Short mmCIF file of C-alpha atoms in Angstrom, two decimals:
data_model
loop_
_atom_site.label_atom_id
_atom_site.label_comp_id
_atom_site.label_asym_id
_atom_site.label_seq_id
_atom_site.Cartn_x
_atom_site.Cartn_y
_atom_site.Cartn_z
CA MET A 104 -0.50 0.07 0.18
CA PHE A 105 2.44 1.93 0.80
CA GLY A 106 6.41 3.20 -1.48
CA SER A 107 6.72 3.16 -4.35
CA PRO A 108 4.09 0.59 -6.68
CA SER A 109 5.48 -2.15 -8.40
CA ASP A 110 6.25 -2.02 -12.25
CA MET A 111 3.32 -4.41 -12.95
CA THR A 112 0.98 -2.07 -11.78
CA LEU A 113 3.37 1.00 -13.30
CA VAL A 114 2.07 -0.37 -16.26
CA LYS A 115 -0.94 -1.52 -15.84
CA GLN A 116 -1.95 2.67 -15.25
CA ALA A 117 0.45 4.13 -18.23
CA LEU A 118 -1.60 0.93 -20.17
CA GLN A 119 -4.53 2.31 -19.12
CA GLY A 120 -3.40 5.98 -20.43
CA LYS A 121 -3.03 7.85 -17.05
CA ASN A 122 1.62 9.34 -17.96
CA GLU A 123 2.62 9.91 -14.14
CA SER A 124 3.19 6.17 -14.15
CA TRP A 125 4.08 6.07 -17.71
CA ASP A 126 6.34 9.10 -16.86
CA ARG A 127 7.61 6.74 -12.82
CA LEU A 128 8.54 3.78 -14.88
CA ILE A 129 10.89 4.96 -17.27
CA ARG A 130 12.62 7.10 -15.13
CA ARG A 131 12.93 4.62 -12.65
CA TYR A 132 14.59 2.04 -16.15
CA GLU A 133 16.57 4.94 -18.15
CA SER A 134 19.86 5.00 -15.90
CA LYS A 135 20.37 2.08 -16.47
CA ILE A 136 18.91 1.49 -19.53
CA TYR A 137 21.07 4.62 -20.71
CA ASN A 138 24.36 3.04 -19.17
CA PHE A 139 24.42 0.49 -21.24
CA ALA A 140 23.49 1.83 -24.12
CA LEU A 141 26.52 4.05 -23.83
CA ARG A 142 28.63 1.00 -23.28
CA MET A 143 27.57 -0.25 -26.65
CA THR A 144 27.31 2.72 -28.47
CA GLY A 145 30.75 3.73 -27.09
CA ASN A 146 29.21 7.51 -27.69
CA ARG A 147 25.79 9.43 -25.13
CA GLU A 148 24.03 10.57 -28.58
CA ASP A 149 23.60 7.61 -30.25
CA ALA A 150 23.60 6.48 -26.43
CA LEU A 151 20.32 8.22 -25.74
CA ASP A 152 18.85 7.67 -29.52
CA LEU A 153 18.98 4.49 -28.95
CA VAL A 154 17.87 4.81 -24.98
CA GLN A 155 14.21 6.76 -26.74
CA GLU A 156 13.81 3.37 -28.89
CA VAL A 157 14.03 0.90 -26.69
CA PHE A 158 11.66 2.55 -24.78
CA LEU A 159 9.40 3.66 -27.60
CA SER A 160 9.14 -0.54 -28.13
CA VAL A 161 8.91 -0.98 -24.57
CA TYR A 162 5.90 1.80 -25.02
CA ARG A 163 4.60 0.23 -27.98
CA ASN A 164 4.55 -3.51 -27.07
CA LEU A 165 3.51 -2.55 -23.41
CA ASP A 166 -0.14 -4.45 -24.29
CA ARG A 167 2.10 -7.81 -24.48
CA TYR A 168 4.37 -7.50 -21.33
CA GLY A 169 3.27 -10.91 -18.90
CA GLN A 170 3.87 -11.74 -15.93
CA GLN A 171 6.11 -14.95 -16.91
CA ALA A 172 9.38 -12.55 -17.00
CA LYS A 173 10.58 -9.83 -14.41
CA PHE A 174 10.24 -6.29 -16.45
CA SER A 175 13.84 -5.35 -16.06
CA SER A 176 14.52 -8.68 -18.13
CA TRP A 177 12.51 -8.16 -20.43
CA ILE A 178 13.09 -4.16 -21.20
CA PHE A 179 16.28 -5.73 -21.09
CA THR A 180 15.61 -8.20 -23.64
CA ILE A 181 14.24 -5.07 -26.11
CA ALA A 182 16.90 -3.27 -25.58
CA SER A 183 19.50 -6.10 -26.82
CA HIS A 184 16.72 -5.84 -29.46
CA ARG A 185 17.03 -3.33 -30.02
CA ALA A 186 20.78 -2.24 -29.65
CA THR A 187 21.45 -5.42 -32.16
CA ASP A 188 19.29 -3.20 -34.78
CA PHE A 189 20.89 0.22 -33.43
CA TYR A 190 24.76 -1.81 -35.12
CA ARG A 191 22.41 -3.05 -38.78
CA ARG A 192 21.59 0.08 -39.08
CA LYS A 193 25.36 2.53 -38.05
CA LYS A 194 27.35 -0.76 -40.26
CA ALA A 195 25.68 0.07 -43.41
CA VAL A 196 25.78 4.32 -42.16
CA ASP A 197 29.43 4.16 -41.39
CA SER A 198 31.91 1.85 -39.78
CA LEU A 199 31.73 2.95 -36.18
CA ASP A 200 34.11 5.72 -35.10
CA GLU A 201 36.65 5.69 -32.03
CA PRO A 202 34.23 6.07 -28.41
CA GLU A 203 33.66 9.52 -27.19
CA LEU A 204 32.11 11.16 -24.43
CA LEU A 205 32.27 14.84 -25.08
CA ASP A 206 31.85 15.54 -21.42
CA ALA A 207 31.77 14.35 -18.58
CA GLY A 208 27.61 15.47 -17.53
CA GLY A 209 25.36 13.47 -14.75
CA GLY A 210 26.12 15.46 -11.71
CA ASN A 211 28.66 16.20 -8.37
CA SER A 212 31.95 18.02 -8.67
CA PRO A 213 33.88 18.41 -12.23
CA TYR A 214 36.64 15.90 -10.19
CA ASP A 215 34.02 13.66 -9.68
CA GLN A 216 33.40 13.63 -12.75
CA VAL A 217 36.35 14.20 -14.35
CA LEU A 218 37.72 11.45 -12.30
CA ARG A 219 34.16 8.85 -13.72
CA ARG A 220 35.13 10.43 -17.57
CA GLN A 221 39.16 9.05 -17.26
CA SER A 222 37.33 5.58 -15.84
CA ASN A 223 34.96 5.36 -18.33
CA GLN A 224 36.61 6.32 -21.04
CA GLU A 225 39.18 2.70 -20.15
CA VAL A 226 35.85 0.71 -20.24
CA LEU A 227 34.41 2.91 -23.53
CA ARG A 228 38.15 1.89 -25.49
CA LEU A 229 38.53 -0.98 -23.84
CA LEU A 230 34.61 -2.98 -25.50
CA HIS A 231 35.79 -1.15 -28.45
CA GLN A 232 38.34 -3.19 -29.41
CA LEU A 233 36.09 -6.27 -29.93
CA THR A 234 32.66 -6.70 -32.56
CA PRO A 235 29.62 -5.94 -31.85
CA GLU A 236 27.91 -9.38 -31.41
CA GLN A 237 31.79 -9.96 -28.89
CA ARG A 238 30.07 -5.61 -26.92
CA LEU A 239 26.44 -7.85 -26.35
CA VAL A 240 27.74 -11.26 -24.85
CA VAL A 241 30.89 -9.50 -22.56
CA GLU A 242 28.37 -5.79 -21.98
CA LEU A 243 25.48 -9.09 -20.96
CA LYS A 244 27.74 -11.44 -18.63
CA TYR A 245 29.96 -8.80 -16.90
CA PHE A 246 28.06 -6.29 -16.88
CA GLN A 247 24.07 -7.29 -16.58
CA GLU A 248 26.26 -10.04 -14.42
CA GLN A 249 23.21 -12.96 -16.87
CA THR A 250 23.72 -16.67 -17.01
CA PHE A 251 24.38 -18.28 -20.40
CA GLU A 252 21.06 -19.73 -20.06
CA GLU A 253 19.28 -16.28 -19.08
CA MET A 254 21.60 -14.41 -22.57
CA SER A 255 20.06 -16.62 -24.58
CA THR A 256 16.31 -16.22 -23.54
CA HIS A 257 17.47 -12.77 -24.28
CA THR A 258 17.90 -12.28 -26.73
CA GLY A 259 17.90 -15.42 -28.67
CA ILE A 260 21.13 -16.44 -29.40
CA PRO A 261 22.48 -20.37 -28.46
CA THR A 262 24.11 -20.78 -25.71
CA ASN A 263 26.81 -21.34 -27.45
CA THR A 264 27.54 -19.47 -29.75
CA LEU A 265 27.36 -17.36 -26.92
CA LYS A 266 30.32 -19.30 -25.34
CA SER A 267 32.48 -19.33 -28.90
CA ARG A 268 31.32 -15.54 -28.84
CA LEU A 269 33.19 -14.67 -25.42
CA TYR A 270 35.27 -16.82 -25.39
CA ALA A 271 36.23 -15.06 -29.65
CA ALA A 272 36.30 -12.02 -27.38
CA LEU A 273 38.81 -13.18 -24.62
CA ARG A 274 41.69 -14.19 -26.95
CA LYS A 275 40.67 -11.07 -28.93
CA LEU A 276 41.21 -8.99 -25.99
CA LYS A 277 44.57 -10.92 -25.90
CA SER A 278 45.84 -10.53 -28.82
CA LEU A 279 46.16 -6.58 -27.55
CA PRO A 280 48.95 -5.19 -25.98
CA GLU A 281 47.96 -2.63 -24.56
CA VAL A 282 45.01 -5.23 -22.29
CA VAL A 283 48.00 -7.86 -21.72
CA SER A 284 50.56 -4.86 -19.43
CA ALA A 285 47.67 -2.59 -18.26
CA MET B 260 37.36 -14.93 -7.91
CA LEU B 261 36.55 -15.64 -11.57
CA ASP B 262 32.39 -17.00 -13.01
CA PRO B 263 32.35 -20.98 -12.70
CA GLU B 264 30.55 -20.39 -16.34
CA VAL B 265 33.39 -18.16 -18.09
CA GLN B 266 35.20 -20.17 -16.60
CA LYS B 267 34.57 -24.03 -17.97
CA VAL B 268 34.19 -21.77 -20.32
CA VAL B 269 38.00 -20.89 -20.69
CA GLU B 270 39.44 -23.88 -19.72
CA GLU B 271 37.11 -25.94 -22.98
CA GLU B 272 38.24 -23.70 -25.51
CA ALA B 273 41.02 -23.28 -24.47
CA ARG B 274 41.54 -27.07 -24.44
CA ARG B 275 40.54 -27.92 -27.89
CA ASN B 276 41.36 -24.67 -29.38
CA GLY B 277 45.88 -25.20 -27.38
CA ASP B 278 45.53 -22.47 -25.74
CA ASP B 279 47.18 -20.79 -22.12
CA PRO B 280 43.91 -20.91 -20.18
CA ALA B 281 45.98 -18.23 -17.62
CA GLU B 282 46.20 -16.35 -19.54
CA LEU B 283 42.28 -16.26 -20.74
CA GLU B 284 41.42 -15.91 -16.76
CA GLN B 285 43.56 -13.21 -16.51
CA ILE B 286 41.54 -11.09 -19.27
CA SER B 287 38.02 -11.85 -17.72
CA ALA B 288 39.43 -11.33 -15.13
CA ARG B 289 40.27 -7.24 -16.92
CA LEU B 290 36.84 -6.98 -17.25
CA ARG B 291 35.25 -8.21 -14.49
CA ASP B 292 37.09 -5.30 -13.04
CA ALA B 293 36.22 -3.34 -16.12
CA ALA B 294 32.41 -3.81 -14.98
CA GLN B 295 32.42 -2.94 -11.36
CA ALA B 296 34.52 0.57 -12.07
CA TRP B 297 31.75 1.66 -14.50
CA GLN B 298 30.00 3.98 -12.80
CA ASP B 299 26.70 5.51 -13.93
CA GLU B 300 26.60 8.33 -15.72
CA GLY B 301 23.80 10.42 -15.31
CA THR B 302 21.31 10.11 -17.86
CA PRO B 303 20.87 13.77 -19.52
CA PRO B 304 17.45 14.84 -21.03
CA TRP B 305 15.37 13.35 -23.07
CA PRO B 306 11.42 14.00 -23.88
CA ARG B 307 9.81 10.51 -22.32
CA LEU B 308 6.42 11.32 -22.23
CA PRO B 309 5.46 13.04 -26.12
CA MET B 310 7.16 10.00 -27.35
CA ALA B 311 4.58 7.78 -25.14
CA THR B 312 1.49 10.41 -25.99
CA SER B 313 2.67 10.89 -29.56
CA THR B 314 1.48 7.39 -30.62
CA ASN B 315 -2.05 7.62 -28.82
CA PRO B 316 -2.62 10.82 -28.98
CA SER B 317 -6.18 11.64 -27.76
CA THR B 318 -7.42 14.03 -29.60
CA PRO B 319 -6.52 15.67 -33.75
CA ARG B 320 -3.62 17.04 -32.65
CA TRP B 321 -4.67 19.74 -35.88
CA PHE B 322 -7.11 20.25 -34.33
CA THR B 323 -5.19 22.12 -31.60
CA GLN B 324 -2.87 23.53 -34.06
CA TRP B 325 -5.05 25.42 -35.61
CA LEU B 326 -7.83 26.46 -33.16
CA PRO B 327 -5.91 29.62 -32.17
CA ALA B 328 -5.76 30.42 -35.71
CA PHE B 329 -9.59 30.15 -36.38
CA LEU B 330 -10.70 31.43 -33.84
CA CYS B 331 -9.13 35.00 -34.22
CA ILE B 332 -9.70 34.52 -38.53
CA LEU B 333 -13.91 34.80 -36.69
CA MET B 334 -12.78 37.64 -35.27
CA PHE B 335 -11.62 39.11 -37.57
CA ALA B 336 -13.93 39.13 -39.48
CA LEU B 337 -16.59 39.74 -37.26
CA LEU B 338 -14.37 42.62 -36.98
CA VAL B 339 -14.84 44.25 -40.09
CA GLY B 340 -18.22 42.91 -40.59
CA GLN B 341 -19.37 45.49 -37.81
CA SER B 342 -21.15 42.67 -35.62
CA ARG B 343 -23.30 43.27 -33.01
CA VAL B 344 -25.23 40.97 -31.01
CA ILE B 345 -28.68 42.66 -30.30
CA SER B 346 -31.22 41.66 -27.83
CA ASP B 347 -34.86 43.23 -28.02
CA ALA B 348 -38.67 42.21 -27.68
CA GLY B 349 -37.85 39.96 -30.74
CA GLY B 350 -35.17 38.20 -28.73
CA TRP B 351 -31.42 37.30 -29.38
CA ARG B 352 -30.54 38.72 -33.25
CA ILE B 353 -26.80 39.53 -34.62
CA GLU B 354 -25.91 41.43 -37.42
CA PHE B 355 -24.14 42.73 -39.37
CA GLY B 356 -23.17 46.72 -41.19
CA ALA B 357 -24.45 49.50 -40.68
CA PRO B 358 -26.04 49.77 -36.88
CA ALA B 359 -29.88 49.22 -37.49
CA ALA B 360 -30.68 52.14 -36.21
CA ALA B 361 -29.97 54.39 -38.95
CA THR B 362 -32.18 52.14 -40.32
CA GLU B 363 -35.34 51.79 -39.04
CA THR B 364 -35.30 55.73 -38.15
CA ALA B 365 -35.59 55.83 -41.47
CA THR B 366 -38.00 53.00 -42.54
CA THR B 367 -39.91 53.84 -39.27
CA THR B 368 -40.58 57.41 -40.16
CA THR B 369 -44.27 58.38 -40.33
CA PRO B 370 -46.53 58.81 -43.59
CA GLU B 371 -46.77 62.32 -41.39
CA GLN B 372 -43.53 62.94 -41.53
CA THR B 373 -42.47 62.55 -44.92
CA THR B 374 -44.94 64.97 -45.43
CA ASP B 375 -43.62 67.29 -43.32
CA PRO B 376 -40.35 68.78 -44.89
CA ASP B 377 -38.94 70.29 -42.10
CA THR B 378 -39.65 67.15 -40.03
CA ILE B 379 -37.46 65.37 -42.94
CA THR B 380 -34.53 67.85 -42.91
CA LEU B 381 -34.34 67.11 -38.89
CA THR B 382 -34.83 64.14 -38.93
CA ARG B 383 -31.96 63.79 -41.91
CA ALA B 384 -30.30 65.59 -39.62
CA GLU B 385 -30.18 63.79 -36.80
CA LEU B 386 -29.62 60.63 -38.70
CA ALA B 387 -26.95 61.51 -40.52
CA ASP B 388 -25.20 62.67 -36.53
CA TYR B 389 -26.10 60.10 -35.49
CA LEU B 390 -24.20 57.90 -37.48
CA ASP B 391 -21.36 60.30 -37.72
CA GLN B 392 -21.60 60.14 -34.16
CA ARG B 393 -21.46 56.55 -34.79
CA PHE B 394 -19.02 56.48 -36.82
CA ALA B 395 -16.10 58.29 -34.90
CA GLU B 396 -17.59 56.30 -31.89
CA GLN B 397 -16.11 53.39 -34.41
CA ASN B 398 -13.14 54.72 -35.58
CA LYS B 399 -11.83 55.77 -31.97
CA ARG B 400 -12.65 52.08 -30.79
CA MET B 401 -10.75 50.68 -33.67
CA LEU B 402 -7.52 53.26 -33.51
CA VAL B 403 -7.97 51.63 -29.60
CA GLU B 404 -7.86 48.55 -30.06
CA PHE B 405 -5.03 48.57 -33.15
CA ARG B 406 -2.64 50.99 -30.72
CA LYS B 407 -3.07 48.47 -27.46
CA GLY B 408 -2.69 45.63 -30.14
CA LEU B 409 0.76 47.54 -32.04
CA SER B 410 1.81 47.66 -28.01
CA ASP B 411 1.07 44.23 -27.53
CA TYR B 412 3.12 43.19 -30.50
CA HIS B 413 5.92 44.93 -29.40
CA GLU B 414 6.54 43.68 -26.32
CA ASN B 415 5.57 40.03 -27.57
CA GLN B 416 8.61 41.23 -30.32
CA GLU B 417 11.02 42.28 -27.14
CA THR B 418 10.24 39.33 -25.35
CA TYR B 419 11.10 37.13 -28.09
CA LEU B 420 14.32 38.47 -29.05
CA THR B 421 15.61 37.93 -25.39
CA SER B 422 14.94 34.68 -24.97
CA LEU B 423 16.04 34.36 -28.48
CA PHE B 424 19.09 36.01 -27.88
CA GLU B 425 20.14 33.95 -24.69
CA PHE B 426 19.46 30.98 -26.59
CA GLN B 427 21.88 32.04 -28.65
CA LYS B 428 24.28 33.01 -25.66
CA ASN B 429 23.48 29.61 -24.40
CA GLU B 430 24.19 28.12 -27.93
CA ILE B 431 27.27 29.84 -27.84
CA SER B 432 29.16 28.76 -25.02
CA ASN B 433 27.58 25.40 -24.81
CA ASP B 434 29.92 25.09 -28.30
CA ARG B 435 32.65 26.73 -26.80
CA ALA B 436 32.31 23.66 -23.75
CA ARG B 437 32.55 21.61 -26.22
CA ASP B 438 35.07 22.72 -28.31
CA MET B 439 37.68 24.00 -25.07
CA GLU B 440 36.30 19.18 -24.47
CA ARG B 441 37.45 18.87 -27.93
CA LEU B 442 39.94 19.81 -27.75
CA VAL B 443 42.31 19.13 -24.80
CA ASN B 444 40.56 15.61 -26.52
CA ASN B 445 43.03 15.74 -29.14
CA TRP B 446 45.76 17.21 -27.64
CA GLN B 447 45.66 14.36 -24.50
CA ARG B 448 45.89 12.05 -27.31
CA GLN B 449 49.06 13.55 -28.89
CA ARG B 450 51.22 13.43 -25.34
CA LEU B 451 49.93 9.84 -25.52
CA THR B 452 51.29 9.82 -29.59
CA ASP B 453 54.74 11.60 -28.49
CA LEU B 454 55.40 9.07 -25.15
CA ASP B 455 55.01 6.23 -27.31
CA ASN B 456 57.05 7.30 -29.69
CA ILE B 457 59.23 8.53 -27.46
CA GLU B 458 59.61 5.32 -25.54
CA ASP B 459 59.16 3.40 -29.16
CA ARG B 460 62.58 5.22 -30.08
CA MET B 461 64.31 4.73 -26.30
CA ALA B 462 63.89 1.11 -26.20
CA PHE B 463 65.46 1.31 -30.11
CA LEU B 464 68.94 3.14 -28.35
CA VAL B 465 68.95 0.43 -25.78
CA ASP B 466 68.52 -2.14 -28.40
CA GLN B 467 71.51 -0.23 -30.27
CA GLN B 468 73.91 0.88 -26.99
CA SER B 469 73.41 -2.97 -26.48
CA LEU B 470 74.20 -4.54 -29.28
CA ASN B 471 77.30 -2.50 -29.43
CA ASN B 472 78.49 -3.48 -25.86
CA ASP B 473 78.17 -7.06 -26.81
CA THR B 474 80.05 -5.97 -29.74
CA LEU B 475 82.73 -4.11 -27.51
CA TYR B 476 83.13 -7.22 -25.34
CA ASP B 477 83.46 -9.62 -28.37
CA LEU B 478 86.27 -7.42 -29.62
CA ALA B 479 88.11 -7.25 -26.20
CA ASN B 480 88.32 -10.93 -25.44
CA ALA B 481 89.70 -11.18 -28.93
CA VAL B 482 92.52 -9.23 -28.83
CA GLN B 483 92.53 -10.81 -24.99
CA ARG B 484 92.95 -14.12 -26.62
CA ALA B 485 95.00 -12.74 -29.48
CA PRO B 486 98.40 -13.15 -27.61
CA SER B 487 98.12 -16.70 -26.94
CA ASP B 488 97.57 -17.30 -29.91
CA ASP B 489 101.01 -16.43 -30.98
#
């Protein structure tokens, strides 16, 4: 009764056209999705585009959401698919550029921002060495801490393929001197 | 502690491919550390509700867009047509054009009046006065409205120009900040490249020095051995 309403409650209210519930639902997950998108795309502008695509897709499919899966899992399933689509489109236009964080953003003192930017920049540079498919596997395994079964459910990719991609990612990083020497 | 699933994958695949699992486990640990080192960034402002409402609008958008324009045109037409809403014993009615009172005065003259030239002159003079007065009032009212409209327009223009100026100022400031950031990034990248180059050259010099040392050492040995051979 008290405290914040559950995801399911917010979903139902959003389906009834209650804008506040939809806004609340977005704010609950936007940070996670945005940081996921940032790691996947490597820059803030594309990340925000991807976030909008994900939530648009969530909104359009909200009536199909059932309680069989947690909302957080469901939204990440959509995010994974949208990220894959994003790479397909991006590949058709141009190759992905160097990861670029134009400004730190995100609050706190300028010193905190600089520290966070440097730290995150290194992570982005590391992820950028991988292909999009490998990056998605690494993201889901190390950043989302999912099992291969969960990853397979969310992405629709067989577990053996996921394992092969993860192994290929590790081998690729092993071959890079800056990764080994760091 | 490595993820058991990852460890299993690494061991199986390394055995199959003849790789060293220790190195790959080290890379996996590096990735795990990178994930832990990631610090969430705040989401920049973005339109949340319009995204939702735009796909399921409750009212037609054209309606809200064109309603003010339609009302303006209607008001203008009513003003130009000199429309009036009149309430009398006959009920409510809307009239356009010249004031009905003048027409009524003209049409309701009695036969006696029409026969009397003085009365006719008087009625015509009154009618002319009345019309002049109404026209004067109308002109005065329109002048006042026009001045008020003009004043509102000037105020709006000033507000608009002020906001435009503020917006441009912010844009320029943001652009400068962005350029500065890019400049610093490029400068740092160049510095790292330079450091790498210096490191490579130093390594080359050290290698060369090492080779020289070896050559000198071999030469010294050869010179030492030479007298005993004789």
